[in-house]
Amino acid sequence: PETGRIDPRCMAARTNIVRLKSDARDLGPDADGDGKPDSVLDPAQRASRLQAAESAEREYCRGAAAP
């Protein structure tokens, strides 16, 4: 990898962590691609997705500066 470039998967993981930790109530999958969630994540789904995003951050953000 080039020096100074952050893996896009790292950036996506960090964005997801911020959104999942926020108070946003409209988080959910957008299966039809219209930009709006088709359903809303319940607390258990949100916690599971947060755990996955934190795992992805550990994997893809090695050596990247913290946000």
Short mmCIF file of C-alpha atoms in Angstrom, two decimals, residues 5 15 22 42-43 45 65:
data_model
loop_
_atom_site.label_atom_id
_atom_site.label_comp_id
_atom_site.label_asym_id
_atom_site.label_seq_id
_atom_site.Cartn_x
_atom_site.Cartn_y
_atom_site.Cartn_z
CA ARG A 5 -3.27 6.38 1.95
CA THR A 15 -17.81 5.87 9.33
CA SER A 22 -24.81 8.13 17.19
CA ASP A 42 -33.24 -2.90 16.55
CA PRO A 43 -30.79 -2.52 19.48
CA GLN A 45 -28.86 -5.65 15.38
CA ALA A 65 -3.95 7.49 12.31
#
